mmCIF file of C-alpha atoms (C1' of nucleotides) in Angstrom:
data_model
loop_
_atom_site.group_PDB
_atom_site.id
_atom_site.type_symbol
_atom_site.label_atom_id
_atom_site.label_comp_id
_atom_site.label_asym_id
_atom_site.label_seq_id
_atom_site.Cartn_x
_atom_site.Cartn_y
_atom_site.Cartn_z
ATOM 1 C CA MET A 1 12.910 -36.402 15.459
ATOM 2 C CA ALA A 2 10.043 -33.803 14.077
ATOM 3 C CA MET A 3 12.127 -31.114 14.898
ATOM 4 C CA ALA A 4 14.872 -31.604 12.321
ATOM 5 C CA GLN A 5 13.567 -33.338 9.244
ATOM 6 C CA ASN A 6 12.338 -29.826 7.776
ATOM 7 C CA VAL A 7 15.277 -28.088 7.855
ATOM 8 C CA ALA A 8 17.102 -30.251 5.142
ATOM 9 C CA GLN A 9 18.268 -27.802 2.742
ATOM 10 C CA GLY A 10 19.553 -23.992 3.116
ATOM 11 C CA ASP A 11 20.894 -22.844 6.458
ATOM 12 C CA SER A 12 18.061 -20.562 7.404
ATOM 13 C CA PRO A 13 15.583 -22.774 9.809
ATOM 14 C CA ALA A 14 12.287 -21.389 8.488
ATOM 15 C CA GLN A 15 10.322 -24.081 10.009
ATOM 16 C CA GLY A 16 8.857 -24.502 13.318
ATOM 17 C CA GLN A 17 9.803 -21.206 15.071
ATOM 18 C CA PRO A 18 11.044 -19.231 12.519
ATOM 19 C CA ALA A 19 14.612 -16.880 13.337
ATOM 20 C CA ARG A 20 12.826 -13.855 12.069
ATOM 21 C CA PRO A 21 9.567 -12.544 10.745
ATOM 22 C CA ASP A 22 8.895 -12.273 7.320
ATOM 23 C CA LEU A 23 10.635 -9.663 5.242
ATOM 24 C CA ALA A 24 7.702 -8.063 3.823
ATOM 25 C CA ALA A 25 5.870 -8.528 7.267
ATOM 26 C CA MET A 26 8.094 -5.959 8.483
ATOM 27 C CA LEU A 27 8.945 -3.913 5.332
ATOM 28 C CA VAL A 28 5.289 -3.302 4.340
ATOM 29 C CA PRO A 29 4.456 -1.797 8.117
ATOM 30 C CA LEU A 30 7.213 0.117 8.263
ATOM 31 C CA GLY A 31 6.912 1.735 4.981
ATOM 32 C CA ARG A 32 3.423 2.667 5.741
ATOM 33 C CA ALA A 33 4.241 3.900 9.258
ATOM 34 C CA LEU A 34 7.255 6.040 7.301
ATOM 35 C CA MET A 35 4.431 7.432 4.840
ATOM 36 C CA ALA A 36 2.139 8.482 7.518
ATOM 37 C CA ALA A 37 4.983 10.173 9.322
ATOM 38 C CA GLU A 38 5.901 12.109 6.016
ATOM 39 C CA GLN A 39 2.085 13.058 5.582
ATOM 40 C CA PRO A 40 2.050 16.228 8.244
ATOM 41 C CA ILE A 41 5.393 17.629 6.435
ATOM 42 C CA LEU A 42 3.638 17.138 2.758
ATOM 43 C CA ASN A 43 0.288 18.705 4.336
ATOM 44 C CA ALA A 44 2.151 21.548 5.445
ATOM 45 C CA GLN A 45 3.419 22.175 1.846
ATOM 46 C CA GLY A 46 -0.142 21.506 0.154
ATOM 47 C CA LEU A 47 2.006 18.406 -1.535
ATOM 48 C CA THR A 48 0.394 14.940 -1.966
ATOM 49 C CA MET A 49 2.325 11.776 -1.700
ATOM 50 C CA TRP A 50 2.318 11.445 -5.868
ATOM 51 C CA ALA A 51 2.967 14.984 -5.931
ATOM 52 C CA TYR A 52 5.974 14.731 -3.849
ATOM 53 C CA THR A 53 7.038 11.419 -5.552
ATOM 54 C CA VAL A 54 6.806 13.422 -9.210
ATOM 55 C CA LEU A 55 9.141 16.341 -7.885
ATOM 56 C CA LEU A 56 11.401 13.809 -6.548
ATOM 57 C CA HIS A 57 11.868 11.976 -9.795
ATOM 58 C CA LEU A 58 11.905 15.198 -11.716
ATOM 59 C CA ASP A 59 14.652 16.420 -10.120
ATOM 60 C CA GLU A 60 17.085 13.510 -11.271
ATOM 61 C CA LYS A 61 16.718 14.342 -14.985
ATOM 62 C CA PRO A 62 14.113 16.080 -17.204
ATOM 63 C CA ILE A 63 11.504 13.326 -18.716
ATOM 64 C CA ARG A 64 10.683 13.652 -22.080
ATOM 65 C CA THR A 65 6.932 11.819 -21.788
ATOM 66 C CA GLN A 66 4.564 12.109 -18.856
ATOM 67 C CA SER A 67 3.858 8.153 -19.913
ATOM 68 C CA ALA A 68 7.725 7.395 -18.974
ATOM 69 C CA LEU A 69 7.210 9.477 -15.735
ATOM 70 C CA ALA A 70 4.271 7.659 -14.938
ATOM 71 C CA GLU A 71 6.001 4.416 -15.380
ATOM 72 C CA ALA A 72 9.173 5.545 -13.478
ATOM 73 C CA ILE A 73 7.306 5.965 -10.710
ATOM 74 C CA ARG A 74 4.705 3.188 -11.138
ATOM 75 C CA ALA A 75 1.855 5.507 -11.278
ATOM 76 C CA ASP A 76 -1.147 5.335 -13.747
ATOM 77 C CA LYS A 77 -0.554 7.192 -16.866
ATOM 78 C CA THR A 78 -3.874 8.718 -16.846
ATOM 79 C CA ARG A 79 -4.051 9.476 -12.997
ATOM 80 C CA ILE A 80 -0.914 11.604 -12.785
ATOM 81 C CA ILE A 81 -2.546 13.919 -15.039
ATOM 82 C CA ALA A 82 -4.139 16.030 -12.362
ATOM 83 C CA VAL A 83 -1.211 15.850 -10.046
ATOM 84 C CA LEU A 84 1.188 17.528 -12.854
ATOM 85 C CA ASP A 85 -2.020 20.047 -13.498
ATOM 86 C CA ALA A 86 -1.858 20.957 -9.805
ATOM 87 C CA LEU A 87 2.048 21.401 -9.738
ATOM 88 C CA GLU A 88 1.851 23.524 -12.608
ATOM 89 C CA ALA A 89 -0.724 25.484 -11.653
ATOM 90 C CA ARG A 90 1.722 26.292 -8.592
ATOM 91 C CA ALA A 91 4.529 26.794 -10.898
ATOM 92 C CA LEU A 92 6.424 24.015 -9.564
ATOM 93 C CA ILE A 93 7.120 22.086 -12.736
ATOM 94 C CA HIS A 94 7.156 23.265 -16.464
ATOM 95 C CA ARG A 95 5.053 21.164 -19.042
ATOM 96 C CA GLN A 96 5.757 22.483 -22.635
ATOM 97 C CA PRO A 97 5.165 20.893 -25.857
ATOM 98 C CA ASP A 98 8.563 19.174 -27.108
ATOM 99 C CA PRO A 99 9.424 21.265 -30.451
ATOM 100 C CA GLU A 100 10.893 18.104 -31.787
ATOM 101 C CA ASP A 101 7.302 16.364 -30.953
ATOM 102 C CA ARG A 102 4.561 18.416 -30.193
ATOM 103 C CA ARG A 103 2.630 15.191 -29.109
ATOM 104 C CA ALA A 104 4.784 15.032 -26.115
ATOM 105 C CA ARG A 105 5.309 17.291 -23.083
ATOM 106 C CA LEU A 106 8.663 18.014 -21.769
ATOM 107 C CA LEU A 107 8.509 18.035 -17.575
ATOM 108 C CA SER A 108 11.211 19.636 -15.663
ATOM 109 C CA LEU A 109 11.424 21.482 -12.292
ATOM 110 C CA THR A 110 10.970 25.093 -12.061
ATOM 111 C CA PRO A 111 13.660 26.800 -9.394
ATOM 112 C CA GLU A 112 10.576 26.860 -7.216
ATOM 113 C CA GLY A 113 9.934 23.271 -7.858
ATOM 114 C CA ARG A 114 13.505 22.227 -6.871
ATOM 115 C CA LEU A 115 13.364 24.743 -4.069
ATOM 116 C CA LEU A 116 10.626 22.941 -2.499
ATOM 117 C CA ARG A 117 11.424 20.060 -2.985
ATOM 118 C CA ASP A 118 14.728 20.453 -1.184
ATOM 119 C CA ARG A 119 12.877 22.067 1.848
ATOM 120 C CA VAL A 120 10.616 18.883 2.050
ATOM 121 C CA GLN A 121 12.882 16.483 1.510
ATOM 122 C CA TYR A 122 15.161 17.731 3.883
ATOM 123 C CA ALA A 123 12.794 17.897 6.666
ATOM 124 C CA ILE A 124 11.661 14.634 5.901
ATOM 125 C CA GLN A 125 15.446 13.288 5.956
ATOM 126 C CA GLN A 126 16.334 15.137 9.010
ATOM 127 C CA GLY A 127 13.358 13.538 10.839
ATOM 128 C CA GLU A 128 14.459 9.889 9.026
ATOM 129 C CA GLU A 129 17.988 10.555 10.931
ATOM 130 C CA ARG A 130 16.627 10.906 14.034
ATOM 131 C CA LEU A 131 14.837 7.631 13.351
ATOM 132 C CA LEU A 132 18.412 6.068 12.326
ATOM 133 C CA ALA A 133 20.017 7.564 15.240
ATOM 134 C CA LEU A 134 18.132 4.860 17.627
ATOM 135 C CA LEU A 135 20.330 2.002 15.478
ATOM 136 C CA PRO A 136 24.256 1.510 16.606
ATOM 137 C CA ALA A 137 26.301 2.977 13.912
ATOM 138 C CA GLU A 138 27.351 -0.277 11.862
ATOM 139 C CA GLU A 139 23.879 -1.460 12.110
ATOM 140 C CA ARG A 140 22.646 1.618 10.490
ATOM 141 C CA GLU A 141 25.250 1.423 7.981
ATOM 142 C CA GLY A 142 24.189 -1.923 6.899
ATOM 143 C CA PHE A 143 20.658 -1.397 6.956
ATOM 144 C CA LEU A 144 20.911 1.700 4.639
ATOM 145 C CA ARG A 145 23.529 -0.052 2.360
ATOM 146 C CA GLY A 146 21.481 -3.556 2.077
ATOM 147 C CA LEU A 147 17.826 -1.324 1.643
ATOM 148 C CA ARG A 148 19.913 0.720 -0.946
ATOM 149 C CA THR A 149 21.163 -2.885 -2.743
ATOM 150 C CA LEU A 150 17.726 -4.719 -2.584
ATOM 151 C CA SER A 151 15.624 -1.501 -3.466
ATOM 152 C CA ALA A 152 17.697 -1.241 -6.809
ATOM 153 C CA LEU A 153 17.081 -4.509 -7.954
ATOM 154 C CA PRO A 154 15.067 -4.483 -11.347
ATOM 155 C CA ASP A 155 12.410 -7.450 -10.309
ATOM 156 C CA LEU A 156 12.394 -9.584 -7.618
ATOM 157 C CA THR A 157 11.153 -13.135 -7.307
ATOM 158 C CA LEU A 158 11.065 -15.539 -4.815
ATOM 159 C CA GLU A 159 11.100 -18.831 -6.583
ATOM 160 C CA MET B 1 28.421 29.992 0.398
ATOM 161 C CA ALA B 2 24.945 28.791 -0.333
ATOM 162 C CA MET B 3 25.900 25.148 -0.327
ATOM 163 C CA ALA B 4 26.856 24.942 3.799
ATOM 164 C CA GLN B 5 24.307 27.081 4.863
ATOM 165 C CA ASN B 6 21.623 24.512 5.358
ATOM 166 C CA VAL B 7 23.257 21.567 6.526
ATOM 167 C CA ALA B 8 23.727 23.400 10.118
ATOM 168 C CA GLN B 9 22.038 20.811 12.214
ATOM 169 C CA GLY B 10 23.051 17.295 11.981
ATOM 170 C CA ASP B 11 25.608 15.104 9.591
ATOM 171 C CA SER B 12 23.320 14.465 7.088
ATOM 172 C CA PRO B 13 23.504 16.707 4.103
ATOM 173 C CA ALA B 14 20.201 16.191 2.507
ATOM 174 C CA GLN B 15 20.065 19.784 0.844
ATOM 175 C CA GLY B 16 20.928 19.961 -2.685
ATOM 176 C CA GLN B 17 21.733 16.325 -3.500
ATOM 177 C CA PRO B 18 20.748 14.370 -1.128
ATOM 178 C CA ALA B 19 23.300 11.247 0.138
ATOM 179 C CA ARG B 20 20.633 9.151 0.076
ATOM 180 C CA PRO B 21 16.770 8.570 -1.241
ATOM 181 C CA ASP B 22 14.266 8.534 1.206
ATOM 182 C CA LEU B 23 13.656 5.667 3.444
ATOM 183 C CA ALA B 24 9.881 5.505 2.278
ATOM 184 C CA ALA B 25 10.684 5.686 -0.949
ATOM 185 C CA MET B 26 12.843 2.389 -1.023
ATOM 186 C CA LEU B 27 11.049 0.949 1.692
ATOM 187 C CA VAL B 28 7.709 0.951 0.039
ATOM 188 C CA PRO B 29 8.499 -0.188 -3.268
ATOM 189 C CA LEU B 30 10.820 -2.707 -1.941
ATOM 190 C CA GLY B 31 7.809 -4.131 0.196
ATOM 191 C CA ARG B 32 5.383 -3.692 -2.833
ATOM 192 C CA ALA B 33 7.620 -5.790 -4.567
ATOM 193 C CA LEU B 34 8.294 -8.190 -2.444
ATOM 194 C CA MET B 35 4.283 -9.121 -1.850
ATOM 195 C CA ALA B 36 4.140 -9.304 -5.352
ATOM 196 C CA ALA B 37 6.685 -12.061 -5.144
ATOM 197 C CA GLU B 38 4.961 -13.673 -2.095
ATOM 198 C CA GLN B 39 1.747 -13.963 -3.981
ATOM 199 C CA PRO B 40 2.389 -17.180 -6.277
ATOM 200 C CA ILE B 41 3.420 -18.914 -3.153
ATOM 201 C CA LEU B 42 -0.021 -17.753 -1.481
ATOM 202 C CA ASN B 43 -1.879 -18.371 -4.660
ATOM 203 C CA ALA B 44 -0.796 -22.118 -4.832
ATOM 204 C CA GLN B 45 -2.056 -22.685 -1.388
ATOM 205 C CA GLY B 46 -5.404 -20.603 -2.074
ATOM 206 C CA LEU B 47 -4.479 -18.166 0.604
ATOM 207 C CA THR B 48 -4.646 -14.353 0.446
ATOM 208 C CA MET B 49 -2.547 -11.791 1.876
ATOM 209 C CA TRP B 50 -4.565 -11.356 4.747
ATOM 210 C CA ALA B 51 -5.324 -14.833 5.533
ATOM 211 C CA TYR B 52 -1.701 -15.698 5.710
ATOM 212 C CA THR B 53 -0.986 -12.516 7.642
ATOM 213 C CA VAL B 54 -3.972 -14.103 10.236
ATOM 214 C CA LEU B 55 -2.029 -17.436 10.044
ATOM 215 C CA LEU B 56 1.313 -15.571 11.008
ATOM 216 C CA HIS B 57 -0.088 -13.752 13.783
ATOM 217 C CA LEU B 58 -2.332 -16.490 15.592
ATOM 218 C CA ASP B 59 0.279 -18.754 15.719
ATOM 219 C CA GLU B 60 2.184 -16.590 18.016
ATOM 220 C CA LYS B 61 -0.226 -16.626 20.419
ATOM 221 C CA PRO B 62 -3.914 -17.451 20.666
ATOM 222 C CA ILE B 63 -6.226 -14.306 20.615
ATOM 223 C CA ARG B 64 -9.031 -13.798 22.462
ATOM 224 C CA THR B 65 -11.401 -11.242 20.109
ATOM 225 C CA GLN B 66 -11.431 -10.956 16.669
ATOM 226 C CA SER B 67 -11.093 -7.103 17.311
ATOM 227 C CA ALA B 68 -8.037 -7.685 18.818
ATOM 228 C CA LEU B 69 -6.520 -9.621 15.742
ATOM 229 C CA ALA B 70 -7.739 -7.005 13.525
ATOM 230 C CA GLU B 71 -6.022 -4.523 15.628
ATOM 231 C CA ALA B 72 -2.731 -6.567 15.695
ATOM 232 C CA ILE B 73 -2.661 -7.003 12.269
ATOM 233 C CA ARG B 74 -3.955 -3.302 11.421
ATOM 234 C CA ALA B 75 -7.212 -4.755 9.535
ATOM 235 C CA ASP B 76 -10.509 -3.356 9.593
ATOM 236 C CA LYS B 77 -12.447 -5.055 12.232
ATOM 237 C CA THR B 78 -15.276 -6.073 9.797
ATOM 238 C CA ARG B 79 -13.283 -6.880 6.592
ATOM 239 C CA ILE B 80 -11.564 -9.837 8.393
ATOM 240 C CA ILE B 81 -14.543 -11.680 9.148
ATOM 241 C CA ALA B 82 -14.398 -13.229 5.708
ATOM 242 C CA VAL B 83 -11.145 -14.099 5.921
ATOM 243 C CA LEU B 84 -11.851 -15.837 9.451
ATOM 244 C CA ASP B 85 -14.854 -17.668 7.638
ATOM 245 C CA ALA B 86 -12.810 -18.749 4.929
ATOM 246 C CA LEU B 87 -9.900 -19.930 7.117
ATOM 247 C CA GLU B 88 -12.649 -22.125 9.279
ATOM 248 C CA ALA B 89 -14.146 -23.650 6.609
ATOM 249 C CA ARG B 90 -10.651 -25.158 5.398
ATOM 250 C CA ALA B 91 -10.385 -26.065 9.246
ATOM 251 C CA LEU B 92 -7.153 -23.971 9.384
ATOM 252 C CA ILE B 93 -8.378 -22.175 12.497
ATOM 253 C CA HIS B 94 -10.550 -22.676 15.660
ATOM 254 C CA ARG B 95 -13.453 -20.100 16.244
ATOM 255 C CA GLN B 96 -15.158 -21.205 19.066
ATOM 256 C CA PRO B 97 -17.425 -18.709 21.771
ATOM 257 C CA ASP B 98 -15.255 -18.385 24.855
ATOM 258 C CA PRO B 99 -17.006 -20.170 27.299
ATOM 259 C CA GLU B 100 -16.230 -17.328 29.868
ATOM 260 C CA ASP B 101 -17.892 -14.351 27.598
ATOM 261 C CA ARG B 102 -19.779 -16.125 24.954
ATOM 262 C CA ARG B 103 -19.584 -13.039 22.949
ATOM 263 C CA ALA B 104 -15.883 -13.353 22.254
ATOM 264 C CA ARG B 105 -14.562 -15.584 19.975
ATOM 265 C CA LEU B 106 -11.312 -17.587 21.061
ATOM 266 C CA LEU B 107 -9.159 -17.861 18.062
ATOM 267 C CA SER B 108 -6.599 -20.564 17.269
ATOM 268 C CA LEU B 109 -4.694 -22.484 14.587
ATOM 269 C CA THR B 110 -5.229 -25.808 14.041
ATOM 270 C CA PRO B 111 -2.582 -28.474 13.465
ATOM 271 C CA GLU B 112 -3.586 -28.099 9.790
ATOM 272 C CA GLY B 113 -3.386 -24.576 9.913
ATOM 273 C CA ARG B 114 0.014 -24.748 11.528
ATOM 274 C CA LEU B 115 1.291 -26.953 9.066
ATOM 275 C CA LEU B 116 0.377 -24.598 6.149
ATOM 276 C CA ARG B 117 1.391 -21.725 7.686
ATOM 277 C CA ASP B 118 4.701 -23.436 8.224
ATOM 278 C CA ARG B 119 4.496 -24.846 4.779
ATOM 279 C CA VAL B 120 4.183 -21.144 3.404
ATOM 280 C CA GLN B 121 6.446 -19.156 5.537
ATOM 281 C CA TYR B 122 9.612 -21.890 4.957
ATOM 282 C CA ALA B 123 8.762 -21.393 1.052
ATOM 283 C CA ILE B 124 8.700 -17.489 1.437
ATOM 284 C CA GLN B 125 11.453 -17.440 3.505
ATOM 285 C CA GLN B 126 13.363 -19.626 1.385
ATOM 286 C CA GLY B 127 13.035 -16.948 -1.374
ATOM 287 C CA GLU B 128 14.211 -14.221 0.854
ATOM 288 C CA GLU B 129 17.194 -15.892 1.932
ATOM 289 C CA ARG B 130 18.207 -16.244 -1.958
ATOM 290 C CA LEU B 131 17.624 -12.350 -2.005
ATOM 291 C CA LEU B 132 19.621 -11.873 1.374
ATOM 292 C CA ALA B 133 22.256 -13.624 -0.461
ATOM 293 C CA LEU B 134 23.170 -10.973 -2.945
ATOM 294 C CA LEU B 135 24.393 -8.689 -0.069
ATOM 295 C CA PRO B 136 27.447 -8.918 1.700
ATOM 296 C CA ALA B 137 27.597 -11.055 4.993
ATOM 297 C CA GLU B 138 27.792 -7.734 7.086
ATOM 298 C CA GLU B 139 25.427 -5.943 5.239
ATOM 299 C CA ARG B 140 22.846 -8.405 5.239
ATOM 300 C CA GLU B 141 23.214 -8.807 9.099
ATOM 301 C CA GLY B 142 22.865 -5.176 9.446
ATOM 302 C CA PHE B 143 19.997 -4.941 7.381
ATOM 303 C CA LEU B 144 18.361 -7.860 9.327
ATOM 304 C CA ARG B 145 19.115 -5.794 12.565
ATOM 305 C CA GLY B 146 18.055 -2.589 11.803
ATOM 306 C CA LEU B 147 15.058 -3.535 10.002
ATOM 307 C CA ARG B 148 13.768 -5.817 12.600
ATOM 308 C CA THR B 149 14.611 -2.933 15.531
ATOM 309 C CA LEU B 150 12.782 -0.371 13.288
ATOM 310 C CA SER B 151 9.899 -2.375 12.546
ATOM 311 C CA ALA B 152 9.738 -2.855 16.393
ATOM 312 C CA LEU B 153 9.294 0.776 17.473
ATOM 313 C CA PRO B 154 5.471 1.255 18.447
ATOM 314 C CA ASP B 155 5.075 4.619 16.518
ATOM 315 C CA LEU B 156 7.079 6.531 14.362
ATOM 316 C CA THR B 157 7.118 10.407 14.191
ATOM 317 C CA LEU B 158 9.323 12.600 12.154
ATOM 318 C CA GLU B 159 8.553 15.742 13.697
ATOM 319 C "C1'" DG C 1 -2.521 12.203 -48.878
ATOM 320 C "C1'" DA C 2 -4.432 7.699 -46.737
ATOM 321 C "C1'" DG C 3 -3.559 4.925 -43.093
ATOM 322 C "C1'" DG C 4 -1.654 3.476 -38.817
ATOM 323 C "C1'" DT C 5 0.766 4.722 -34.574
ATOM 324 C "C1'" DT C 6 1.665 7.208 -30.399
ATOM 325 C "C1'" DA C 7 1.005 10.985 -26.869
ATOM 326 C "C1'" DA C 8 -2.122 13.325 -23.741
ATOM 327 C "C1'" DT C 9 -6.595 13.554 -21.952
ATOM 328 C "C1'" DA C 10 -11.385 12.448 -20.003
ATOM 329 C "C1'" DT C 11 -14.023 8.821 -18.909
ATOM 330 C "C1'" DG C 12 -16.178 4.943 -16.928
ATOM 331 C "C1'" DC C 13 -16.029 0.506 -14.369
ATOM 332 C "C1'" DA C 14 -14.023 -2.536 -10.825
ATOM 333 C "C1'" DT C 15 -11.955 -3.522 -6.907
ATOM 334 C "C1'" DG C 16 -9.764 -2.962 -2.112
ATOM 335 C "C1'" DC C 17 -9.569 -0.424 1.728
ATOM 336 C "C1'" DG C 18 -11.062 2.418 6.150
ATOM 337 C "C1'" DC C 19 -14.859 4.236 8.368
ATOM 338 C "C1'" DT C 20 -19.671 4.445 9.709
ATOM 339 C "C1'" DT C 21 -24.031 2.947 11.219
ATOM 340 C "C1'" DA C 22 -27.318 -0.684 12.425
ATOM 341 C "C1'" DC C 23 -28.476 -4.633 14.822
ATOM 342 C "C1'" DG C 24 -28.672 -8.905 17.597
ATOM 343 C "C1'" DA C 25 -26.624 -11.659 21.347
ATOM 344 C "C1'" DT C 26 -24.663 -10.960 25.248
ATOM 345 C "C1'" DG C 27 -22.181 -9.066 29.814
ATOM 346 C "C1'" DT C 28 -21.980 -5.633 33.254
ATOM 347 C "C1'" DG C 29 -23.143 -2.179 37.042
ATOM 348 C "C1'" DC C 30 -26.852 0.171 39.298
ATOM 349 C "C1'" DG D 1 -34.881 -5.572 36.101
ATOM 350 C "C1'" DC D 2 -33.024 -1.824 33.223
ATOM 351 C "C1'" DA D 3 -29.553 1.238 31.047
ATOM 352 C "C1'" DC D 4 -25.576 0.896 29.202
ATOM 353 C "C1'" DA D 5 -21.134 -1.346 27.098
ATOM 354 C "C1'" DT D 6 -18.675 -4.593 24.367
ATOM 355 C "C1'" DC D 7 -18.457 -8.468 20.354
ATOM 356 C "C1'" DG D 8 -19.675 -10.048 16.082
ATOM 357 C "C1'" DT D 9 -21.767 -9.349 12.026
ATOM 358 C "C1'" DA D 10 -23.768 -7.506 8.000
ATOM 359 C "C1'" DA D 11 -24.393 -3.302 5.100
ATOM 360 C "C1'" DG D 12 -23.219 1.123 2.652
ATOM 361 C "C1'" DC D 13 -20.318 5.266 1.687
ATOM 362 C "C1'" DG D 14 -16.004 7.154 -0.216
ATOM 363 C "C1'" DC D 15 -11.974 7.326 -1.589
ATOM 364 C "C1'" DA D 16 -7.783 5.875 -4.172
ATOM 365 C "C1'" DT D 17 -6.133 2.898 -7.451
ATOM 366 C "C1'" DG D 18 -5.523 -0.490 -11.956
ATOM 367 C "C1'" DC D 19 -7.648 -1.510 -15.917
ATOM 368 C "C1'" DA D 20 -9.943 -0.673 -20.517
ATOM 369 C "C1'" DT D 21 -11.753 2.586 -23.729
ATOM 370 C "C1'" DA D 22 -12.573 6.397 -26.922
ATOM 371 C "C1'" DT D 23 -10.831 10.896 -28.556
ATOM 372 C "C1'" DT D 24 -7.974 14.827 -30.109
ATOM 373 C "C1'" DA D 25 -3.807 16.276 -31.713
ATOM 374 C "C1'" DA D 26 0.661 15.266 -34.027
ATOM 375 C "C1'" DC D 27 3.586 11.939 -36.325
ATOM 376 C "C1'" DC D 28 5.642 8.688 -39.580
ATOM 377 C "C1'" DT D 29 5.474 5.503 -43.670
ATOM 378 C "C1'" DC D 30 4.162 4.671 -47.968
#
DNA sequence: GAGGTTAATATGCATGCGCTTACGATGTGC
DNA sequence: GCACATCGTAAGCGCATGCATATTAACCTC
């Protein structure tokens, strides 16, 4: 009697013994573990996670302002300055005043920056493929596709 | 010529334009977004994320020591004390000295704790199901199965 | 040209968290 | 009985982060 009364709406019996752990309870530790696993690769190239994130986003398209970059990678406007300093000092990025608006700094990857980004990402994704190889083929495909879809959602709300 | 030389091993062309973003680059923001989406539900019950995590883990099986709990939820041994204090003050958990070893504190959910855990998790998973409903059925199944498999791995290494 | 706005930068503050140390209470081995 | 280990607790340090403020240079409007 007490078993069924709470499963009224929806087809997911989350009451009592749930059918699965919470998504965040699986996603967050997995994400942390992956970041930790990437760290040695980044360390070997003298890159912080923020620096790597910057390289990744700059590669897609050159960005006009640092604020836009900060917002895109969900970092603090003032905190990425040191990151950009370090990347510029290693000639991995260009940071030139926009001739059209000299307040802004045009950001772009240098060839060396692109090369390093490629090397690091290749190493990381090679490792990831080894992990994904543990999954059956269709499961792997569904995982990747679902992950891409969900992570592309603009903003999530549960209510 | 330069295009193919680096894709020697494996079937994933991660060099140049990668076929997909890094896993962590999708997982971590998605996990953060989910946690943020859960926050209002937890706030409504006066629970912190740590407190909810404790409730989740205590429900599976009673735990003998606080250290074991801390390790299980990857929290700091000393930091969960305040969390347990608060949960105990609200009578959501029991924390009794183990008669066999009075140094240890036996931890378990009270009926009220289990009830609250059920309510909160039900609300959260209801919201999650709405998100998952955005995915095609087989994609959703693969995503969930892959996620469960990967998050169950004891320790990840990319090298 | 004066006033208001925006970008980049520097700086400070508060928070949360991982890590370490210290201590008292308890248990174990000799 | 005594040395040592273990558990819970308290306190502090250090680092990363988010948030806010202030400054300077450049732009824009009138």
